[in-house]
Short mmCIF file of C-alpha atoms in Angstrom, two decimals:
data_model
loop_
_atom_site.label_atom_id
_atom_site.label_comp_id
_atom_site.label_asym_id
_atom_site.label_seq_id
_atom_site.Cartn_x
_atom_site.Cartn_y
_atom_site.Cartn_z
CA MET A 17 0.00 0.00 0.00
CA THR A 18 1.39 3.41 -0.95
CA TYR A 19 1.23 6.37 1.36
CA VAL A 20 -1.14 8.20 -1.00
CA THR A 21 -3.49 5.20 -1.12
CA ALA A 22 -3.49 4.86 2.67
CA LEU A 23 -4.17 8.57 3.11
CA SER A 24 -7.07 8.43 0.66
CA MET A 25 -8.59 5.39 2.37
CA LEU A 26 -8.41 7.02 5.78
CA ALA A 27 -9.76 10.33 4.57
CA ASN A 28 -12.77 8.52 3.12
CA SER A 29 -13.35 6.46 6.25
CA GLY A 30 -13.72 9.52 8.49
CA ARG A 31 -11.53 8.14 11.30
CA ALA A 32 -10.53 11.49 12.75
CA ALA A 33 -12.95 12.24 15.54
CA ALA A 34 -10.87 12.89 18.65
CA PHE A 35 -7.86 14.44 16.94
CA ALA A 36 -9.52 16.25 14.02
CA PHE A 37 -7.44 19.05 12.59
CA THR A 38 -6.57 20.75 9.33
CA ARG A 39 -2.91 20.80 8.51
CA PRO A 40 -1.47 23.78 6.62
CA SER A 41 0.22 22.95 3.35
CA SER A 42 3.41 24.58 4.60
CA LEU A 43 3.98 21.59 6.94
CA MET A 44 5.25 23.87 9.69
CA LYS A 45 6.90 22.02 12.59
CA SER A 46 4.70 23.51 15.28
CA ASN A 47 1.06 24.27 14.60
CA THR A 48 -2.04 25.16 16.51
CA ARG A 49 -4.69 22.56 15.78
CA ALA A 50 -8.30 22.22 16.82
CA MET A 51 -8.37 19.20 19.14
CA GLY A 52 -12.05 18.28 18.89
CA SER A 53 -13.15 16.41 22.01
CA PHE A 54 -10.16 17.72 23.99
CA SER A 55 -11.83 21.16 23.96
CA ARG A 56 -8.58 23.10 23.97
CA THR A 57 -5.99 24.43 21.60
CA MET A 58 -2.40 23.34 21.94
CA LYS A 59 0.80 23.32 19.97
CA MET A 60 1.04 20.18 17.84
CA ASN A 61 4.14 18.56 16.43
CA ALA A 62 4.00 17.80 12.71
CA ALA A 63 6.40 15.91 10.47
CA GLU A 64 8.29 18.08 8.04
CA GLU A 65 9.15 17.14 4.49
CA GLY A 66 11.53 14.17 4.57
CA GLN A 67 10.25 12.95 7.93
CA ALA A 68 7.98 10.09 8.92
CA GLU A 69 5.02 10.86 11.15
CA VAL A 70 5.76 8.53 14.07
CA ILE A 71 3.17 7.03 16.40
CA LEU A 72 4.76 5.58 19.54
CA VAL A 73 2.41 2.75 20.49
CA GLY A 74 3.19 1.94 24.12
CA CYS A 75 5.30 4.46 25.99
CA GLY A 76 5.49 2.64 29.29
CA ALA A 77 6.89 4.03 32.50
CA PRO A 78 9.46 6.83 32.28
CA ASN A 79 12.98 5.58 33.01
CA ARG A 80 11.88 1.94 32.66
CA GLY A 81 9.90 1.48 29.47
CA MET A 82 11.70 0.94 26.17
CA GLY A 83 8.97 2.97 24.50
CA TRP A 84 9.76 5.93 26.74
CA TYR A 85 13.41 5.82 25.72
CA HIS A 86 12.49 5.64 22.04
CA GLY A 87 10.39 8.75 22.65
CA ILE A 88 13.22 10.56 24.42
CA GLN A 89 15.54 10.01 21.47
CA MET A 90 12.96 11.34 19.03
CA VAL A 91 11.89 14.44 20.96
CA GLU A 92 15.58 15.24 21.39
CA LYS A 93 15.90 15.15 17.58
CA LYS A 94 18.43 12.34 17.47
CA CYS A 95 16.64 10.64 14.55
CA PRO A 96 16.41 13.27 11.78
CA SER A 97 13.89 11.32 9.69
CA ALA A 98 11.53 10.65 12.61
CA SER A 99 8.98 13.14 13.96
CA LEU A 100 7.27 11.93 17.13
CA ASP A 101 3.77 13.28 16.63
CA PHE A 102 1.60 10.87 18.65
CA VAL A 103 1.89 8.61 21.71
CA ILE A 104 -0.66 5.88 22.40
CA GLU A 105 -0.63 4.85 26.07
CA PRO A 106 -3.82 3.15 27.32
CA TRP A 107 -2.41 1.90 30.64
CA PHE A 108 -0.99 5.04 32.23
CA MET A 109 -3.81 7.16 30.77
CA GLY A 110 -6.34 4.63 32.07
CA PRO A 111 -6.27 1.96 34.79
CA GLY A 112 -2.60 2.55 35.66
CA ALA A 113 -2.87 6.31 36.09
CA ASP A 114 -2.95 6.17 39.89
CA GLY A 115 -0.66 3.18 40.30
CA PRO A 116 3.14 2.82 40.38
CA GLY A 117 4.73 5.02 37.73
CA GLY A 118 1.50 6.94 37.10
CA ASP A 119 2.72 10.27 38.49
CA ASP A 120 5.98 10.04 36.55
CA PHE A 121 4.04 9.36 33.36
CA LYS A 122 1.78 12.40 33.92
CA LYS A 123 4.86 14.61 34.27
CA CYS A 124 6.36 13.12 31.11
CA GLN A 125 3.10 13.65 29.22
CA GLU A 126 2.84 17.27 30.33
CA GLU A 127 6.44 17.97 29.31
CA TRP A 128 6.20 16.30 25.90
CA GLU A 129 2.89 18.01 25.14
CA SER A 130 3.93 21.51 26.22
CA THR A 131 7.56 21.45 25.08
CA TYR A 132 7.48 19.25 21.99
CA GLY A 133 3.85 19.33 20.85
CA VAL A 134 3.41 15.56 21.06
CA LYS A 135 -0.24 14.46 21.27
CA PHE A 136 -1.24 11.65 23.63
CA ALA A 137 -4.19 9.29 23.27
CA THR A 138 -5.41 5.96 24.60
CA SER A 139 -6.25 4.33 21.26
CA LEU A 140 -5.03 4.28 17.68
CA SER A 141 -8.64 4.78 16.59
CA GLU A 142 -8.45 8.36 17.87
CA LEU A 143 -5.80 9.36 15.34
CA PRO A 144 -6.47 11.70 12.43
CA PRO A 145 -5.63 10.63 8.88
CA PRO A 146 -1.87 10.64 8.15
CA ALA A 147 -0.38 13.99 7.20
CA ALA A 148 2.94 12.38 6.20
CA PRO A 149 4.19 8.81 5.68
CA ARG A 150 3.12 7.15 8.92
CA LEU A 151 5.40 4.88 10.97
CA ALA A 152 3.96 2.97 13.93
CA LEU A 153 6.61 2.12 16.51
CA ILE A 154 5.04 -0.66 18.56
CA SER A 155 6.68 -0.99 21.96
CA GLY A 156 3.88 -2.30 24.15
CA ARG A 157 3.34 -5.62 25.87
CA THR A 158 4.27 -8.54 23.65
CA ALA A 159 0.82 -10.11 24.18
CA ASP A 160 -0.83 -6.99 22.74
CA ASN A 161 1.29 -6.79 19.59
CA PRO A 162 -0.96 -8.77 17.22
CA ARG A 163 -3.88 -6.46 17.97
CA LEU A 164 -1.71 -3.34 17.85
CA LEU A 165 -0.32 -4.29 14.46
CA THR A 166 -3.85 -4.75 13.10
CA GLU A 167 -4.91 -1.38 14.51
CA SER A 168 -1.78 0.34 13.19
CA ILE A 169 -2.48 -0.90 9.67
CA ALA A 170 -6.14 0.10 9.93
CA ASN A 171 -5.11 3.60 10.99
CA GLY A 172 -2.75 4.43 8.18
CA ALA A 173 0.67 3.06 9.08
CA THR A 174 2.65 2.35 5.91
CA CYS A 175 5.57 0.88 7.86
CA ILE A 176 5.77 -0.71 11.31
CA TYR A 177 8.75 -0.84 13.66
CA LEU A 178 8.01 -3.82 15.91
CA GLU A 179 9.89 -4.38 19.14
CA LYS A 180 11.18 -7.86 19.91
CA PRO A 181 10.10 -10.61 19.98
CA GLY A 182 7.12 -9.37 17.99
CA ALA A 183 4.46 -11.75 19.35
CA PRO A 184 4.04 -14.33 22.12
CA THR A 185 4.10 -17.28 19.71
CA VAL A 186 5.37 -18.25 16.28
CA THR A 187 1.83 -18.83 15.06
CA GLU A 188 0.76 -15.30 15.99
CA LEU A 189 3.87 -13.74 14.44
CA GLU A 190 3.34 -15.67 11.21
CA GLN A 191 -0.26 -14.41 11.11
CA MET A 192 0.97 -10.84 11.64
CA LYS A 193 3.48 -11.25 8.82
CA ALA A 194 0.77 -12.49 6.47
CA GLU A 195 -1.61 -9.68 7.48
CA ALA A 196 1.02 -7.00 6.87
CA GLU A 197 2.02 -8.47 3.51
CA ALA A 198 -1.63 -8.56 2.40
CA ALA A 199 -1.96 -4.87 3.31
CA GLY A 200 1.30 -3.89 1.60
CA VAL A 201 2.77 -2.74 4.92
CA GLU A 202 6.40 -3.53 5.71
CA VAL A 203 7.29 -4.68 9.23
CA LEU A 204 10.85 -4.15 10.44
CA MET A 205 12.17 -5.29 13.79
CA GLY A 206 13.92 -3.52 16.65
CA TYR A 207 16.79 -5.99 16.75
CA ASN A 208 19.37 -3.29 17.37
CA LYS A 209 22.27 -5.67 17.98
CA ASN A 210 22.22 -6.57 14.28
CA VAL A 211 23.77 -3.13 13.69
CA CYS A 212 25.96 -2.96 16.82
CA LYS A 213 29.63 -2.09 16.53
CA TYR A 214 30.73 -4.87 18.87
CA VAL A 215 28.92 -7.49 16.80
CA ARG A 216 30.45 -6.25 13.56
CA LYS A 217 33.97 -6.05 15.04
CA THR A 218 33.73 -9.55 16.52
CA ARG A 219 32.44 -11.13 13.34
CA GLU A 220 35.13 -9.42 11.28
CA TYR A 221 37.88 -10.65 13.62
CA ALA A 222 36.52 -14.21 13.77
CA GLU A 223 36.58 -14.40 9.97
CA THR A 224 40.37 -13.92 10.09
CA VAL A 225 40.88 -16.89 12.45
CA PRO A 226 40.01 -20.30 10.94
CA GLY A 227 38.43 -22.65 13.45
CA SER A 228 37.54 -19.89 15.91
CA HIS A 229 34.46 -19.86 18.15
CA VAL A 230 32.25 -16.81 18.88
CA THR A 231 30.29 -16.25 22.09
CA PHE A 232 27.77 -13.41 22.43
CA VAL A 233 27.26 -12.23 26.02
CA SER A 234 24.27 -10.15 27.15
CA ASN A 235 23.92 -8.62 30.61
CA ASN A 236 21.23 -6.71 32.49
CA ALA A 237 21.59 -5.00 35.85
CA TYR A 238 18.67 -6.34 37.89
CA GLU A 239 19.31 -6.92 41.57
CA SER A 240 19.96 -10.57 42.38
CA THR A 241 17.02 -10.81 44.77
CA PRO A 242 13.76 -12.78 44.58
CA GLU A 243 11.80 -9.51 44.58
CA SER A 244 13.72 -7.94 41.70
CA LEU A 245 13.87 -11.08 39.59
CA GLY A 246 10.25 -11.98 40.34
CA GLU A 247 9.16 -8.56 39.05
CA CYS A 248 11.36 -9.09 35.99
CA PHE A 249 9.94 -12.57 35.33
CA GLU A 250 6.35 -11.31 35.53
CA ARG A 251 6.90 -8.17 33.43
CA ASN A 252 8.73 -10.24 30.80
CA ALA A 253 6.50 -13.28 31.08
CA GLU A 254 7.37 -14.51 27.60
CA GLY A 255 10.65 -15.73 29.12
CA MET A 256 14.32 -14.88 28.74
CA LEU A 257 14.85 -16.50 25.35
CA LYS A 258 11.91 -14.57 23.91
CA ASN A 259 12.93 -11.39 25.68
CA MET A 260 16.44 -10.50 26.80
CA ALA A 261 18.32 -13.15 24.79
CA ILE A 262 16.14 -12.81 21.69
CA HIS A 263 18.61 -10.27 20.31
CA GLU A 264 21.38 -12.86 20.41
CA LEU A 265 19.15 -15.47 18.81
CA ALA A 266 18.43 -12.99 16.02
CA LEU A 267 22.18 -12.68 15.47
CA LEU A 268 22.45 -16.46 15.21
CA VAL A 269 19.59 -16.60 12.70
CA SER A 270 20.94 -13.65 10.70
CA PHE A 271 24.63 -14.54 10.57
CA TYR A 272 25.21 -18.17 11.62
CA ASP A 273 22.62 -20.16 9.64
CA VAL A 274 20.79 -21.13 12.83
CA SER A 275 17.25 -22.38 12.32
CA VAL A 276 15.20 -25.09 13.96
CA ASP A 277 15.71 -27.34 10.95
CA ASN A 278 19.48 -26.71 10.92
CA ILE A 279 20.23 -27.21 14.64
CA GLU A 280 22.18 -30.42 15.21
CA SER A 281 22.59 -29.99 18.97
CA VAL A 282 22.26 -27.51 21.82
CA THR A 283 24.12 -27.90 25.11
CA ALA A 284 23.56 -25.85 28.25
CA ASP A 285 26.49 -24.77 30.41
CA LYS A 286 25.12 -26.09 33.70
CA GLU A 287 27.81 -24.45 35.81
CA PHE A 288 26.89 -20.97 34.52
CA SER A 289 23.13 -21.34 34.09
CA SER A 290 20.29 -20.95 36.58
CA LEU A 291 16.55 -21.66 36.34
CA GLN A 292 14.27 -20.32 39.06
CA THR A 293 10.59 -20.23 39.98
CA LEU A 294 9.71 -16.97 41.73
CA PRO A 295 6.56 -15.05 42.64
CA GLY A 296 5.92 -11.82 40.77
CA PRO A 297 4.23 -8.72 42.21
CA SER A 298 0.83 -10.32 41.51
CA GLY A 299 1.71 -13.30 43.71
CA LYS A 300 1.67 -15.68 40.75
CA ASP A 301 4.74 -17.90 40.25
CA PHE A 302 6.90 -17.56 37.12
CA THR A 303 9.63 -19.95 35.99
CA ASP A 304 12.48 -18.56 33.92
CA PHE A 305 16.23 -18.44 33.52
CA ASP A 306 17.91 -15.70 35.49
CA LYS A 307 21.02 -16.66 33.56
CA ILE A 308 21.69 -19.10 30.75
CA LYS A 309 24.61 -20.12 28.58
CA PHE A 310 24.46 -22.60 25.73
CA THR A 311 26.27 -23.71 22.59
CA ILE A 312 24.57 -24.53 19.30
CA LYS A 313 26.04 -26.74 16.61
CA THR A 314 24.42 -26.65 13.19
CA LYS A 315 24.09 -29.39 10.62
CA THR A 316 26.10 -27.23 8.22
CA GLY A 317 29.10 -27.25 10.54
CA LYS A 318 28.85 -23.94 12.38
CA GLU A 319 29.16 -23.55 16.16
CA VAL A 320 28.31 -20.51 18.25
CA SER A 321 27.52 -19.76 21.91
CA VAL A 322 25.24 -17.36 23.79
CA ALA A 323 25.34 -16.27 27.44
CA ALA A 324 22.74 -14.05 29.12
CA ASP A 325 22.61 -12.90 32.73
CA ARG A 326 19.79 -10.78 34.18
CA CYS A 327 22.09 -9.67 37.02
CA GLY A 328 25.39 -9.56 35.15
CA GLY A 329 25.88 -5.79 34.95
CA THR A 330 25.46 -3.19 32.24
CA ASP A 331 27.89 -4.33 29.54
CA SER A 332 27.33 -6.70 26.66
CA TYR A 333 30.24 -8.09 24.71
CA ALA A 334 31.38 -10.83 22.37
CA THR A 335 34.45 -13.03 22.42
CA VAL A 336 36.44 -15.04 19.92
CA SER A 337 38.25 -18.14 21.16
CA LYS A 338 40.58 -20.64 19.57
CA ASP A 339 41.29 -24.05 21.10
CA ASP A 340 39.30 -23.02 24.21
CA GLU A 341 41.45 -19.91 24.74
CA GLU A 342 39.93 -16.44 24.42
CA ILE A 343 41.87 -14.36 21.89
CA PHE A 344 39.55 -11.40 21.30
CA ARG A 345 36.87 -9.47 23.20
CA TYR A 346 34.90 -6.40 22.20
CA TYR A 347 32.58 -4.56 24.58
CA MET A 348 29.43 -2.56 24.20
CA PRO A 349 30.03 0.20 25.08
CA ASP A 350 33.62 0.46 23.95
CA GLU A 351 36.00 3.16 25.18
CA ASP A 352 34.70 5.64 22.61
CA ASP A 353 31.11 5.22 23.82
CA LYS A 354 31.73 5.24 27.58
CA LYS A 355 31.74 9.04 27.74
CA LEU A 356 28.27 9.07 26.17
CA VAL A 357 27.07 6.52 28.72
CA GLU A 358 28.36 8.70 31.54
CA GLU A 359 26.60 11.76 30.12
CA LEU A 360 23.29 9.93 29.70
CA THR A 361 23.55 8.42 33.19
CA ALA A 362 23.98 11.91 34.64
CA GLN A 363 21.04 13.19 32.59
CA TYR A 364 18.72 10.27 33.44
CA PRO A 365 20.11 8.83 36.71
CA THR A 366 17.16 6.53 37.46
CA ALA A 367 16.76 5.05 33.96
CA MET A 368 17.59 1.46 33.06
CA PRO A 369 21.38 1.34 32.47
CA TYR A 370 21.12 -0.79 29.32
CA PHE A 371 19.37 2.10 27.54
CA PHE A 372 22.62 4.02 27.56
CA THR A 373 24.99 1.28 26.45
CA GLN A 374 22.80 0.67 23.40
CA ASP A 375 21.83 4.30 22.78
CA PRO A 376 23.65 4.73 19.43
CA ASP A 377 22.20 1.51 18.07
CA TYR A 378 18.62 2.40 19.01
CA ILE A 379 19.13 5.64 17.09
CA THR A 380 20.56 3.83 14.08
CA VAL A 381 17.65 1.40 13.82
CA LYS A 382 14.95 4.09 14.24
CA GLU A 383 16.61 6.42 11.76
CA ARG A 384 16.99 3.75 9.09
CA VAL A 385 13.40 2.57 9.52
CA ALA A 386 12.03 6.13 9.51
CA LYS A 387 14.01 7.07 6.40
CA HIS A 388 12.81 3.89 4.70
CA THR A 389 9.23 4.86 5.57
CA VAL A 390 9.71 8.18 3.80
CA ASP A 391 11.74 7.31 0.70
CA GLY A 392 11.47 3.51 0.36
CA ALA A 393 15.25 3.04 0.27
CA PRO A 394 16.45 -0.26 1.82
CA ALA A 395 16.83 -0.14 5.62
CA GLU A 396 20.35 -1.55 5.64
CA GLY A 397 21.03 -4.21 8.27
CA ILE A 398 17.56 -4.04 9.83
CA ALA A 399 15.92 -7.38 10.57
CA THR A 400 12.65 -8.13 8.81
CA ILE A 401 9.62 -9.82 10.34
CA GLY A 402 10.73 -12.92 8.41
CA ILE A 403 13.94 -13.00 10.47
CA ALA A 404 11.81 -12.46 13.57
CA VAL A 405 9.65 -15.48 12.77
CA GLU A 406 12.70 -17.73 12.44
CA THR A 407 14.19 -16.26 15.62
CA LEU A 408 11.02 -16.91 17.61
CA LYS A 409 10.89 -20.46 16.28
CA VAL A 410 14.41 -21.00 17.64
CA ALA A 411 13.45 -19.51 21.03
CA GLU A 412 10.42 -21.78 21.33
CA TYR A 413 12.48 -24.78 20.31
CA LEU A 414 15.35 -24.11 22.72
CA THR A 415 13.42 -23.15 25.87
CA PRO A 416 12.07 -26.59 26.87
CA ILE A 417 15.31 -28.33 25.85
CA LEU A 418 17.44 -26.04 28.03
CA GLN A 419 14.97 -26.18 30.92
CA GLU A 420 15.11 -29.98 30.84
CA GLN A 421 18.93 -29.97 30.79
CA LEU A 422 18.98 -27.78 33.93
CA LYS A 423 16.58 -29.91 36.00
#
């Protein structure tokens, strides 16, 4: 579906009630727009020529939600081709308004509305027709993604940036892929490690050493307590391999020929790994890995390892070994990026530390997807929903095997 076709369809459908406005042909960055049912006039952000009109679907809690950090990068103009014009946040503008994080969200909303002209709503159905090529950045709960993709397409998105893993199950993600293809809407994934410097440097070095072995290591900085991990397990109920370690699995699918059909064996490192059952804030028990390490051998002769630790710190890195001896290691962040991490930590001291170590890569992925939305040029290095389907298949295949090996 072209942008012009989508715009025509939406204009004819009359889906503009709550946000109805008339946009001047000059496409000025800040406009005053009639806000219909909001009964007030406010400055509104508007995509300029060469920019995608971005809808952030799922902001989440400030300093904790990935959606919030995507929004921060866009309102701070770090992605030149992306104009954050709308935020859809049903939880904190609804049932969660008075709960944990609600006050912080209200402050964030007030700042983004007054300073940047971003409009907030609880549903995609409240959006006006697109005034520029529309990109939906879906960063909500994984369980909601199938519905949110359908609603994004129905409300004029011509491209969708979908956060990992995309859907709770392979079946749902395959259905989403088919739905998007039928609508002519491209879906690109937020697998930022596919464009990371440390991944590129490690792969390049390994190619110079015949018979070498690569290990990708991912760390988060949760406290090693039942309370902290229980909250993590419940909030990321899809499980570690579909959540934290899904980025590494995407690397294996993208660069190491890993697929369910091509896996010869998988072996857990029992000394490193840990599987726990812990209660979440709701009181319900959740079973997941708090750390896992495993090695995959493929039928085509490749071998690669992954390690992930919820409580391992803030750095991710990759190693190259030869004859069981490590000969190369590259960190994210490297020395060049550590100054940026320090600056961002000072600016947002209570935010999740991993936001800062991956800050340049989040920018790269959003900018490439936004530019692609506008001009149709290939989004170099960005994983497609097809890669995501294969990655999720691998995660579903590995989880019960690794759990059984750790019993």
